Short mmCIF file of C-alpha atoms in Angstrom, two decimals:
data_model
loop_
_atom_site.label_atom_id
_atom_site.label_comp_id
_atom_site.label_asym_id
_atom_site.label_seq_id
_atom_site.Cartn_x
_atom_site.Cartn_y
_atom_site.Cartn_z
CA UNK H 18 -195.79 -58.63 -20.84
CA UNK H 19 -198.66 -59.08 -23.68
CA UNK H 20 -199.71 -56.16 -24.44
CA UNK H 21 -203.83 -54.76 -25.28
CA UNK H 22 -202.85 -53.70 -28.68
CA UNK H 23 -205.71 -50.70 -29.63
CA UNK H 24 -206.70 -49.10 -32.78
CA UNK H 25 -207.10 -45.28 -32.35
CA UNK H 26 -209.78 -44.05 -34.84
CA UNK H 27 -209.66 -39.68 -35.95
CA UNK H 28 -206.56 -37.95 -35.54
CA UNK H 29 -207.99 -34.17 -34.76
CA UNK H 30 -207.06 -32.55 -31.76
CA UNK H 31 -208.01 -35.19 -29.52
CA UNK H 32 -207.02 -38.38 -31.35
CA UNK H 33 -202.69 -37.44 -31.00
CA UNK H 34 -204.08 -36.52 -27.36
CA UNK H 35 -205.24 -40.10 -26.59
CA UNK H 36 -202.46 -41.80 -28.35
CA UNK H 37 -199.98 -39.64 -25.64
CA UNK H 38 -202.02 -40.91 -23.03
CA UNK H 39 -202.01 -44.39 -24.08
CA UNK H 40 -198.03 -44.88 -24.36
CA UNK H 41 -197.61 -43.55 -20.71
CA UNK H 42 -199.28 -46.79 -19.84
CA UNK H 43 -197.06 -50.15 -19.95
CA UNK H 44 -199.82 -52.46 -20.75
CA UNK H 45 -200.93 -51.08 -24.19
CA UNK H 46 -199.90 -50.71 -27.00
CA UNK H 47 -201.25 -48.61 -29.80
CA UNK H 48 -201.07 -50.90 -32.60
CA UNK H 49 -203.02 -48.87 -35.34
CA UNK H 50 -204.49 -45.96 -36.61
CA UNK H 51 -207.27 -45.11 -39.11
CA UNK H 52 -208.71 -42.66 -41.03
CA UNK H 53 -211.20 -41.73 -43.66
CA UNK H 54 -208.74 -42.74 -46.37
CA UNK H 55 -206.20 -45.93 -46.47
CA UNK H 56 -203.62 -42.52 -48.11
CA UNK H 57 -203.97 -40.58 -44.70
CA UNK H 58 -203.85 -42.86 -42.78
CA UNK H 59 -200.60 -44.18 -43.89
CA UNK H 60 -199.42 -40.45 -43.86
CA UNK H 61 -201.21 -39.58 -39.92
CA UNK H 62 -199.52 -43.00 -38.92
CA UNK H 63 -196.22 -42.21 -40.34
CA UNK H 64 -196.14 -38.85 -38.35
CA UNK H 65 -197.54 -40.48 -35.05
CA UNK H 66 -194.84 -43.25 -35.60
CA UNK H 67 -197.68 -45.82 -35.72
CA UNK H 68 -196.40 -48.72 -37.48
CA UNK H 69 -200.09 -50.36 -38.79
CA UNK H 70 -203.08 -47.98 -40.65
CA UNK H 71 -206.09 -48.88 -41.86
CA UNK H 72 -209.96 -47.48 -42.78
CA UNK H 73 -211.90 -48.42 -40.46
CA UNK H 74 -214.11 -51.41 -42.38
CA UNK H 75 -210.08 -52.91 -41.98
CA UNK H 76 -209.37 -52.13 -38.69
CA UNK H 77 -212.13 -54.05 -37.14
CA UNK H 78 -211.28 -57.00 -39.37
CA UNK H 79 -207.74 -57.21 -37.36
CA UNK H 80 -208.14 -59.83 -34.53
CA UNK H 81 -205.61 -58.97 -32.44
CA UNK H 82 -206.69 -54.87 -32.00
CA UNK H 83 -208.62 -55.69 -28.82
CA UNK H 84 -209.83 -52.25 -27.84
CA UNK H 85 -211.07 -49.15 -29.87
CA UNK H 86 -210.98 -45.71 -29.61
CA UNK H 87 -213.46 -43.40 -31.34
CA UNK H 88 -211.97 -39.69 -31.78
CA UNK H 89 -213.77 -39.13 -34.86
CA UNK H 90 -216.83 -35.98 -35.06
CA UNK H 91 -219.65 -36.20 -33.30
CA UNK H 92 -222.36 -38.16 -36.31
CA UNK H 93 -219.62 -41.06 -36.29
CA UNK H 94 -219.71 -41.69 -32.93
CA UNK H 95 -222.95 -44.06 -32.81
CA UNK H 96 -221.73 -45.84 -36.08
CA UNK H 97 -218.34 -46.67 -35.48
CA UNK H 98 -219.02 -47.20 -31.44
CA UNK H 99 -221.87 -50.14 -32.41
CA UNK H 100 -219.56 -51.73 -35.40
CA UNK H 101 -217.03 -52.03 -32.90
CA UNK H 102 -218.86 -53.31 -30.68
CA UNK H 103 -220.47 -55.97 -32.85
CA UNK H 104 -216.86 -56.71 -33.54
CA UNK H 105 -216.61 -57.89 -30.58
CA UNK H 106 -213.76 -54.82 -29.70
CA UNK H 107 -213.92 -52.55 -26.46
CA UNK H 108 -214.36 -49.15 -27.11
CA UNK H 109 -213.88 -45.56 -25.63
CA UNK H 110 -215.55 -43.31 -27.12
CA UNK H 111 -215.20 -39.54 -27.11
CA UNK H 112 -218.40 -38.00 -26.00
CA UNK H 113 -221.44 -37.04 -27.37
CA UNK H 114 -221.68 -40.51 -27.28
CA UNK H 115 -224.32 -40.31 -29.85
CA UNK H 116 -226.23 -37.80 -31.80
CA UNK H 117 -229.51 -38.39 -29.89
CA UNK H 118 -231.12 -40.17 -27.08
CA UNK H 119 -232.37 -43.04 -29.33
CA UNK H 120 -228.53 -43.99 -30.78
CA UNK H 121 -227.28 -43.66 -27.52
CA UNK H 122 -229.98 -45.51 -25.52
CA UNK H 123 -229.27 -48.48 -28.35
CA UNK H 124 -225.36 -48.40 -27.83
CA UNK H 125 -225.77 -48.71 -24.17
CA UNK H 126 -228.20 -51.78 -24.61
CA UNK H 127 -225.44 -53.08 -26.97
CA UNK H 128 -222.47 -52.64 -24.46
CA UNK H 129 -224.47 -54.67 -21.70
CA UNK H 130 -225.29 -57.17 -24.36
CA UNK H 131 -221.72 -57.71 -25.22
CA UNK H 132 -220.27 -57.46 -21.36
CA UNK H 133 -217.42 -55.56 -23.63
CA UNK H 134 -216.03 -52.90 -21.46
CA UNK H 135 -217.08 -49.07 -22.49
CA UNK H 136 -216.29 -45.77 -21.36
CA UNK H 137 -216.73 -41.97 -22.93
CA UNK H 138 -214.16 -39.92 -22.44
CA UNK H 139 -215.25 -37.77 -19.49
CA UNK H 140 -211.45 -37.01 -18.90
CA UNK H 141 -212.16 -33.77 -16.48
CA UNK H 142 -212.89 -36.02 -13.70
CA UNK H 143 -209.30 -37.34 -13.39
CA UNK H 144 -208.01 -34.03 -12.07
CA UNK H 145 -207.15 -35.28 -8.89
CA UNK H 146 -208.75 -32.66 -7.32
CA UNK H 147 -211.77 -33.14 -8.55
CA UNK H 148 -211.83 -37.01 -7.15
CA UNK H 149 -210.74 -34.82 -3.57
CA UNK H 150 -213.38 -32.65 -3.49
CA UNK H 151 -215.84 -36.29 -4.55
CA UNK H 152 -214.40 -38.31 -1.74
CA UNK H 153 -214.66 -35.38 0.99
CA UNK H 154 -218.13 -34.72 0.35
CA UNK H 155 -218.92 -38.78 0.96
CA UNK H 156 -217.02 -38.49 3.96
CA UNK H 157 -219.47 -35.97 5.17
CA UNK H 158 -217.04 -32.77 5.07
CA UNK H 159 -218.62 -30.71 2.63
CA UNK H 160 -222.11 -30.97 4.03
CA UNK H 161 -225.68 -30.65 2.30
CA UNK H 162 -224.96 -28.92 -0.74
CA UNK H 163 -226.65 -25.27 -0.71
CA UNK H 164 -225.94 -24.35 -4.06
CA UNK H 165 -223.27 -25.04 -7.55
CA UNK H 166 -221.65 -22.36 -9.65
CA UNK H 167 -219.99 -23.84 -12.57
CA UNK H 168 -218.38 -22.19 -15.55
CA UNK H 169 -216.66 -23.70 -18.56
CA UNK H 170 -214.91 -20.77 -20.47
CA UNK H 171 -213.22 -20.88 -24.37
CA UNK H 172 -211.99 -18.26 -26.78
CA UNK H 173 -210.98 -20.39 -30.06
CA UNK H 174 -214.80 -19.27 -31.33
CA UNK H 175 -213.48 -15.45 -30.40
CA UNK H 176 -213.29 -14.54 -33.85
CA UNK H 177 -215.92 -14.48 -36.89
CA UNK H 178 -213.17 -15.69 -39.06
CA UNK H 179 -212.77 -18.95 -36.26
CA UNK H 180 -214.53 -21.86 -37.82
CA UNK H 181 -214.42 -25.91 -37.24
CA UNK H 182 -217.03 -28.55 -37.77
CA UNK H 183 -218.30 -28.08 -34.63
CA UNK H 184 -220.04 -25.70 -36.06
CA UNK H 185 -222.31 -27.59 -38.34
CA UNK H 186 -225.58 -29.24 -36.74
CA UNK H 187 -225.01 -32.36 -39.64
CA UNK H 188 -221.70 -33.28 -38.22
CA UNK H 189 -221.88 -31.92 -33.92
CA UNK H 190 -225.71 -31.89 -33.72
CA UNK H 191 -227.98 -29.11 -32.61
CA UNK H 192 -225.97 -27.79 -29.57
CA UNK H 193 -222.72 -26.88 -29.88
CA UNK H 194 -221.29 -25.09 -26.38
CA UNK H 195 -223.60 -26.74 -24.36
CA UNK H 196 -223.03 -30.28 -26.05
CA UNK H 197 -218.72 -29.67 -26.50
CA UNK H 198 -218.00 -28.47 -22.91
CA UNK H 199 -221.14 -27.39 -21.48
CA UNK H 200 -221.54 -31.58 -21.10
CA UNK H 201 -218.03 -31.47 -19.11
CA UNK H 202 -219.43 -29.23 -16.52
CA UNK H 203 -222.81 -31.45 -16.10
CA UNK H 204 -220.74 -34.74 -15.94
CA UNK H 205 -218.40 -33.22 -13.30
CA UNK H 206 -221.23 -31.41 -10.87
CA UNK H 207 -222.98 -34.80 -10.76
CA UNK H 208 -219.93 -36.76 -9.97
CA UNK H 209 -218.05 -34.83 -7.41
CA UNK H 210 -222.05 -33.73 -5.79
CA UNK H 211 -223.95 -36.91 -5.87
CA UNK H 212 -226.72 -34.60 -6.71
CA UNK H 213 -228.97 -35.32 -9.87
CA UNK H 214 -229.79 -32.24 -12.13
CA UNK H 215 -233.71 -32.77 -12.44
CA UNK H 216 -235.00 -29.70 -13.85
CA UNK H 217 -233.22 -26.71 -15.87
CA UNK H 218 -234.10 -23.26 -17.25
CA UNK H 219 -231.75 -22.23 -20.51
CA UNK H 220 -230.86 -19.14 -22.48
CA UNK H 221 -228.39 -19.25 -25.45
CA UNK H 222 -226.51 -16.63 -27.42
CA UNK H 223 -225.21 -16.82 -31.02
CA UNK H 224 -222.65 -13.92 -30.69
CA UNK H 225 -221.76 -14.59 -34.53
CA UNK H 226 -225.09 -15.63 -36.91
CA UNK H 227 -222.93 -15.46 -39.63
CA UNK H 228 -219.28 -16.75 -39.75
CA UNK H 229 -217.01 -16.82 -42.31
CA UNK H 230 -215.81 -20.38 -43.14
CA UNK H 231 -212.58 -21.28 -44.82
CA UNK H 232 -212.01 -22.41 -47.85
CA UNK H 233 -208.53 -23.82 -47.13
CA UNK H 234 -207.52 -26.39 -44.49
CA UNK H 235 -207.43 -24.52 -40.87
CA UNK H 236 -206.43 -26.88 -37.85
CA UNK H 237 -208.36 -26.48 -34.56
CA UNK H 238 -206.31 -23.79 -31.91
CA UNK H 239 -203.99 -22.93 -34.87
CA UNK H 240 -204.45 -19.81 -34.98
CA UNK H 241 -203.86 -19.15 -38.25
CA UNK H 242 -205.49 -16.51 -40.36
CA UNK H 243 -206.16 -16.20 -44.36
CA UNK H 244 -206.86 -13.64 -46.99
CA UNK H 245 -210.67 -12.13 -47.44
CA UNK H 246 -210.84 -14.10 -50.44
CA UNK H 247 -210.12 -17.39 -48.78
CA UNK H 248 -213.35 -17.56 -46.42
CA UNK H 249 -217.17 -18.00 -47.51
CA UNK H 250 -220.04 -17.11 -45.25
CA UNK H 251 -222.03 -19.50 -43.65
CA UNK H 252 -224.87 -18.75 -41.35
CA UNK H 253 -224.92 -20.15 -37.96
CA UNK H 254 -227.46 -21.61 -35.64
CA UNK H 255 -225.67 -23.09 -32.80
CA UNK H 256 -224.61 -21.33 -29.32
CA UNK H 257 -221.60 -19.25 -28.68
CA UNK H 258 -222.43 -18.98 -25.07
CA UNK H 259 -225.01 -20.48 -22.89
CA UNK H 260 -226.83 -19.42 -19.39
CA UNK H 261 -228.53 -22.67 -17.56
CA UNK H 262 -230.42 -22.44 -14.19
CA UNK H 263 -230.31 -25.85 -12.42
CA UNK H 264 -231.95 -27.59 -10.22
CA UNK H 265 -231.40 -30.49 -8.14
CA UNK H 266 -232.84 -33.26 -6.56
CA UNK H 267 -231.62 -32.49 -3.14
CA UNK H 268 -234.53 -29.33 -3.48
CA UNK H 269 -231.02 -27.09 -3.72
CA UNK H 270 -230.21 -25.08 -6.71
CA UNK H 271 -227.14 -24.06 -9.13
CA UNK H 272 -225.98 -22.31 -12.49
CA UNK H 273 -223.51 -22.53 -14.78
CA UNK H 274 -222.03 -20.33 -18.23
CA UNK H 275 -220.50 -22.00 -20.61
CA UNK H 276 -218.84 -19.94 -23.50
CA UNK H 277 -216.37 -20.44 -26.48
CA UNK H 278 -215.89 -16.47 -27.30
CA UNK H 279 -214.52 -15.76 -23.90
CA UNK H 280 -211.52 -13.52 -24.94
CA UNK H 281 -208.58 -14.96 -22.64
CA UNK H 282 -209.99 -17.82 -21.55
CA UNK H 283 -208.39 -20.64 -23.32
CA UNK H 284 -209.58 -23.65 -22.06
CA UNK H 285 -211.30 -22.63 -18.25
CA UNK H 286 -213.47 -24.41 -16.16
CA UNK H 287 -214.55 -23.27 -12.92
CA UNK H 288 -216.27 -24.80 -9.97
CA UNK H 289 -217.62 -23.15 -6.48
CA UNK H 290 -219.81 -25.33 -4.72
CA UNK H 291 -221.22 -24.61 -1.38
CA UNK H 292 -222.24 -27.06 1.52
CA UNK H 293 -223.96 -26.55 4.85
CA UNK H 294 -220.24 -26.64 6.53
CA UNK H 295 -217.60 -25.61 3.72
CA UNK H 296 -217.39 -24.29 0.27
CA UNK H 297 -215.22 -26.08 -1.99
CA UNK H 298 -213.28 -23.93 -5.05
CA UNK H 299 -211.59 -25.39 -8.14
CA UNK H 300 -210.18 -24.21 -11.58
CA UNK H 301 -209.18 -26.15 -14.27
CA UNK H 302 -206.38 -23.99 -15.14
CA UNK H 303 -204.94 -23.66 -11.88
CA UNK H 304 -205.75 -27.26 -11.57
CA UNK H 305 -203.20 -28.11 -8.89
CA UNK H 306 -204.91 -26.23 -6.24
CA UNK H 307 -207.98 -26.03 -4.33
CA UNK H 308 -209.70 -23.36 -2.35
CA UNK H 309 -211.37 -24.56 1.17
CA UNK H 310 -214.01 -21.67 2.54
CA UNK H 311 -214.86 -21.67 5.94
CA UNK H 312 -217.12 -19.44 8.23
CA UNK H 313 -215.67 -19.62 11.70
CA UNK H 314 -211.86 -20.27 10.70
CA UNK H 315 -209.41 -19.31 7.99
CA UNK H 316 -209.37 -20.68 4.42
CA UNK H 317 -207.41 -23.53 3.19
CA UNK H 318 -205.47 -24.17 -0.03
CA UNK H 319 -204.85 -27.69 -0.35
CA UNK H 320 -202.53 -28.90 -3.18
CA UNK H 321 -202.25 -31.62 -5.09
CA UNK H 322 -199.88 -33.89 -3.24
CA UNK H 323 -200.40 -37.95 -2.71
CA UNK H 324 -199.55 -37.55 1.24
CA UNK H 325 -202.53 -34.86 1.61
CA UNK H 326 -204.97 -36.15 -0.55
CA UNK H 327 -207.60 -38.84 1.08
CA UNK H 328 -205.98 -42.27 0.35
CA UNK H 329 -209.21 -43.42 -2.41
CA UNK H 330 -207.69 -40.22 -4.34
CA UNK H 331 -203.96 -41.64 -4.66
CA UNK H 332 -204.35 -43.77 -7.39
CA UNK H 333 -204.80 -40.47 -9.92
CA UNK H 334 -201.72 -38.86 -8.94
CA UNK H 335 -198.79 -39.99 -10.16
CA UNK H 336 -196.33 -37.56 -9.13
CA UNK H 337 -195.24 -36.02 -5.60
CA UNK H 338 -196.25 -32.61 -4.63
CA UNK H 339 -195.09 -29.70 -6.31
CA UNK H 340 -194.96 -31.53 -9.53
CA UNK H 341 -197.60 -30.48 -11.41
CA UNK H 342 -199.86 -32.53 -13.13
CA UNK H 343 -202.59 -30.89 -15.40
CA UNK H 344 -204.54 -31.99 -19.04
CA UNK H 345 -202.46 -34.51 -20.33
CA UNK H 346 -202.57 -36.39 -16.99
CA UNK H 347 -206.33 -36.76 -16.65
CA UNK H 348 -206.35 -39.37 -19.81
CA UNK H 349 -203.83 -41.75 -18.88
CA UNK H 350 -205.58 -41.65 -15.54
CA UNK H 351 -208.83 -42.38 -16.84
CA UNK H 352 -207.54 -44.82 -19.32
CA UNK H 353 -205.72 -46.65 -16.61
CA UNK H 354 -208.66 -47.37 -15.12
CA UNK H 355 -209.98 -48.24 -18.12
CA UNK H 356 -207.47 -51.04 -19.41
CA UNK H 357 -207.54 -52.75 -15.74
CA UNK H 358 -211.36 -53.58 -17.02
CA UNK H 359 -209.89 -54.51 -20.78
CA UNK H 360 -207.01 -56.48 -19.08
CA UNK H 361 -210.40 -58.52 -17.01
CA UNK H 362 -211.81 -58.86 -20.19
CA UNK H 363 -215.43 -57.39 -19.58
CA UNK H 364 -217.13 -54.37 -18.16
CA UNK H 365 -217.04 -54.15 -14.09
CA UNK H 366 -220.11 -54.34 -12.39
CA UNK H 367 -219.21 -50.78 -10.70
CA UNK H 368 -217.00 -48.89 -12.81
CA UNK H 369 -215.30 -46.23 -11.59
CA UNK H 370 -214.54 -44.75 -14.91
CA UNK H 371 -217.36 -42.71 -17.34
CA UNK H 372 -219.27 -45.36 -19.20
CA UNK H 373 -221.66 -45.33 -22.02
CA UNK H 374 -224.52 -45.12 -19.19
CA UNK H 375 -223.06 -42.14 -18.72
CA UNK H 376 -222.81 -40.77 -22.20
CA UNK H 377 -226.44 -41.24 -21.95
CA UNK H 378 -227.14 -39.34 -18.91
CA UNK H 379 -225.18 -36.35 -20.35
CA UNK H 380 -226.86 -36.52 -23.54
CA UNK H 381 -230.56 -36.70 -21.82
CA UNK H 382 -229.27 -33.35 -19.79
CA UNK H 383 -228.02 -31.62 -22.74
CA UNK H 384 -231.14 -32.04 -24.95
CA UNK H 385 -232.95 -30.95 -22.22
CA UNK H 386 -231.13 -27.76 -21.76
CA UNK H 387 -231.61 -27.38 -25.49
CA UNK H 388 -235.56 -27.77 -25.19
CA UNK H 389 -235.20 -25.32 -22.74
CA UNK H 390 -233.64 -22.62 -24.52
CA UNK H 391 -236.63 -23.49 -27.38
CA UNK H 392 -239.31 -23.08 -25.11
CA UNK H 393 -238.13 -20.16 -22.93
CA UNK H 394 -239.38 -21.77 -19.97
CA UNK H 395 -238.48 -24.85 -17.30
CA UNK H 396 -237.75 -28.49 -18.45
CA UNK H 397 -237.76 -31.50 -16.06
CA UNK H 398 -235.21 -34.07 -16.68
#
C-alpha cells in the first residue's frame, strides 16, 4: 500500500490528538512534524516517535508530504493554511479557520482555486450519534423543529491563576468562548437541524478581568499550580461565559451557554432539540447514548450500536455495541473521510466532511454573536 505521507504542524493539545487519530488509519502515514524551531521540533518528534521534523518554510519544500495539518494558534491559521495551499499540499485545518471574515473568505477562494481537498476540524460531528439524530430528522422523524437548547460547558478557565493563549485577542482573536467551543455548538445545531441561524441576540461575561499569567511554562489541562511569585497580572477582555438567543430560518427559535469556568464540567456539550413529533437529547460526555422524548408513548434510549443505528450512520462506528467509542474516535472518523478525498486527489463536489466553506460560515456566526454582545441588541446573519 502507498501511503499519504502528512506533515502535522503545532504539537499543543490538539496536535498529539490528530497524530493518534491519523495512525488508526492504514492509508497514512504521518511522515513529519514541525514546529516554531528546527531544536523542538527534533525534540516534539523524538517524543511522538516521528522520524522526519522540520520548520515549516521546510516542510512545505518536501514533495512527497502530500497533506497538511494546521494545529498551530488561532493568527497562524490563515498563513500557514494559504502557504500550504500554494504548495500545492491538502490541508486540515483546526478551526477558527481564520482570524476574520476577509482571511477566511480568501482561503476558501484559494481551496476552490486549487481543487486541493480542505476540511476544518469540526470533529464533534463524528459522534455517531450526532450523524443519528442528522439522518432521522431527513427521514422525517424528528419533525419541524420547535425550538434548540445547546450548551457547551468547560472548567480549565475555573481558576484566576488558569491561563493559556487563548486568552490573548493577538494570538485567538476577539472572542474567546464563543470562538473555542461556542463555534462547536453552532457547527453542530446547523448540521444535525438543517436549520440556518439568521439572526442572534448575545450577552457575555468576563468572570475574571484580571488573571494572573505565568511566568513559567504551564501546559493546557495540567493542572499544575506555582508560587505567588511565579504569575504576573494581565487584564482580560475576552468571555468566560456567553448567553446567545438564536434564531432560525425555519421562523423557530433556540439558545445556547457556552462557558469555560463551569466548575465540574470538563469538557460538556449538551443538545435538546425539539420537533413537532419527538425531542431528541444528547451529551457529549455520555456520548454513547441518546434520549428519544415522546408525548403519547414512553421514552427511548437508543445506544450507539451499528445494528440500531440507520445504515448512512454505520460508516462512523467502528466498534459493536457496548463498546464505547467517545473523543478520540470522532477524528479518525472525520479524517477517514477526509483521506478517501486526498486518496481521489481533489476536493469532492459534496463533501461530507467540514470544509473551509464551513470554517467560513462559523466564523460569519461567531462575529456576529460578538457584534451582538457590542451592541446590546439583535444582529442578522
Amino acid at each position: 500500500m502507498n501511503k499519504i505521507k502528512v506533515g502535522v504542524v503545532g504539537t499543543g493539545f490538539i496536535g498529539p490528538a490528530h497524530i493518534e487519530a491519523l495512525r488508526r488509519l492504514p492509508n497514512v502515514e504521518v511522515a513529519a512534524l514541525c514546529e516554531v524551531t528546527a531544536e523542538l521540533a527534533k525534540e516534539k518528534a523524538d517524543g511522538l516517535g516521528i522520524a522526519r521534523s522540520y520548520t515549516f518554510d521546510e516542510l512545505l519544500k518536501q514533495d512527497d508530504i502530500q497533506a497538511i495539518h494546521i494545529c498551530t494558534p488561532n493568527f497562524l491559521h490563515y498563513s500557514q493554511s494559504k502557504a500550504a495551499l500554494l504548495a500545492g499540499k491538502h490541508v486540515i485545518c483546526e478551526k477558527p479557520l481564520a482570524k476574520d471574515l476577509h482571511e477566511a473568505e480568501e482561503l476558501v477562494k484559494l481551496a476552490a482555486e486549487t481543487g486541493l481537498v480542505n476540511a476544518v476540524h469540526f470533529n464533534l460531528r463524528y459522534y455517531p450519534l450526532a450523524r443519528q439524530m442528522k439522518s432521522m430528522r431527513e427521514k422525517g422523524e424528528l419533525g419541524e423543529i420547535y425550538s434548540f437548547i445547546g450548551s457547551y460547558l468547560q472548567d480549565w478557565l475555573f481558576y484566576q491563576t488558569d491561563y493559556n493563549w487563548r486568552l490573548e485577542p493577538d494570538k485567538s482573536g476577539d472572542s474567546r468562548a464563543i470562538a473555542d467551543i461556542g463555534s462547536h455548538l453552532m457547527d453542530i445545531l446547523e448540521y444535525i437541524t438543517g436549520l440556518k441561524t439568521v439572526a442572534v441576540m448575545a450577552d457575555f461575561n468576563t468572570v475574571h478581568k484580571t488573571r494572573k499569567k505565568p511566568l513559567k511554562a504551564v501546559e493546557t489541562y495540567s493542572g499544575k499550580m506555582l508560587q505567588p511569585e511565579d504569575y504576573a497580572d494581565v487584564p482580560i477582555t475576552t468571555e468566560d461565559h456567553a448567553n446567545v438567543l438564536l434564531r432560525f430560518d425555519n421562523g423557530n427559535k433556540g439558545v445556547i451557554t457556552v462557558s469555560q469556568v463551569s466548575a465540574g464540567r470538563k469538557n460538556r456539550m449538551s443538545l435538546e432539540i425539539s420537533g413537532s413529533k419527538k425531542t431528541f437529547s444528547w451529551c457529549s460526555e455520555s456520548p454513547n447514548e441518546m434520549w428519544i422524548g415522546n408525548r403519547d408513548k414512553a421514552n427511548e434510549i437508543l445506544m450507539r450500536d451499528p445494528s440500531l443505528v440507520n445504515e448512512d450512520v454505520r460508516s462512523t462506528i467502528t466498534f459493536p455495541g457496548g463498546h464505547n467509542e467517545g473523543f478520540p474516535d470522532t477524528s479518525k472518523q472525520m479524517f477517514k473521510e477526509v483521506y478517501a478525498a486526498i486518496a481521489a486527489g481533489k476536493q469532492p463536489e459534496n463533501p461530507t466532511f467540514p470544509t473551509f466553506a464551513d470554517g467560513y460560515r462559523e466564523l460569519l456566526i461567531c462575529e456576529k454573536i460578538l457584534e451582538s454582545n457590542k451592541a446590546q441588541a439583535w444582529v442578522t446573519i
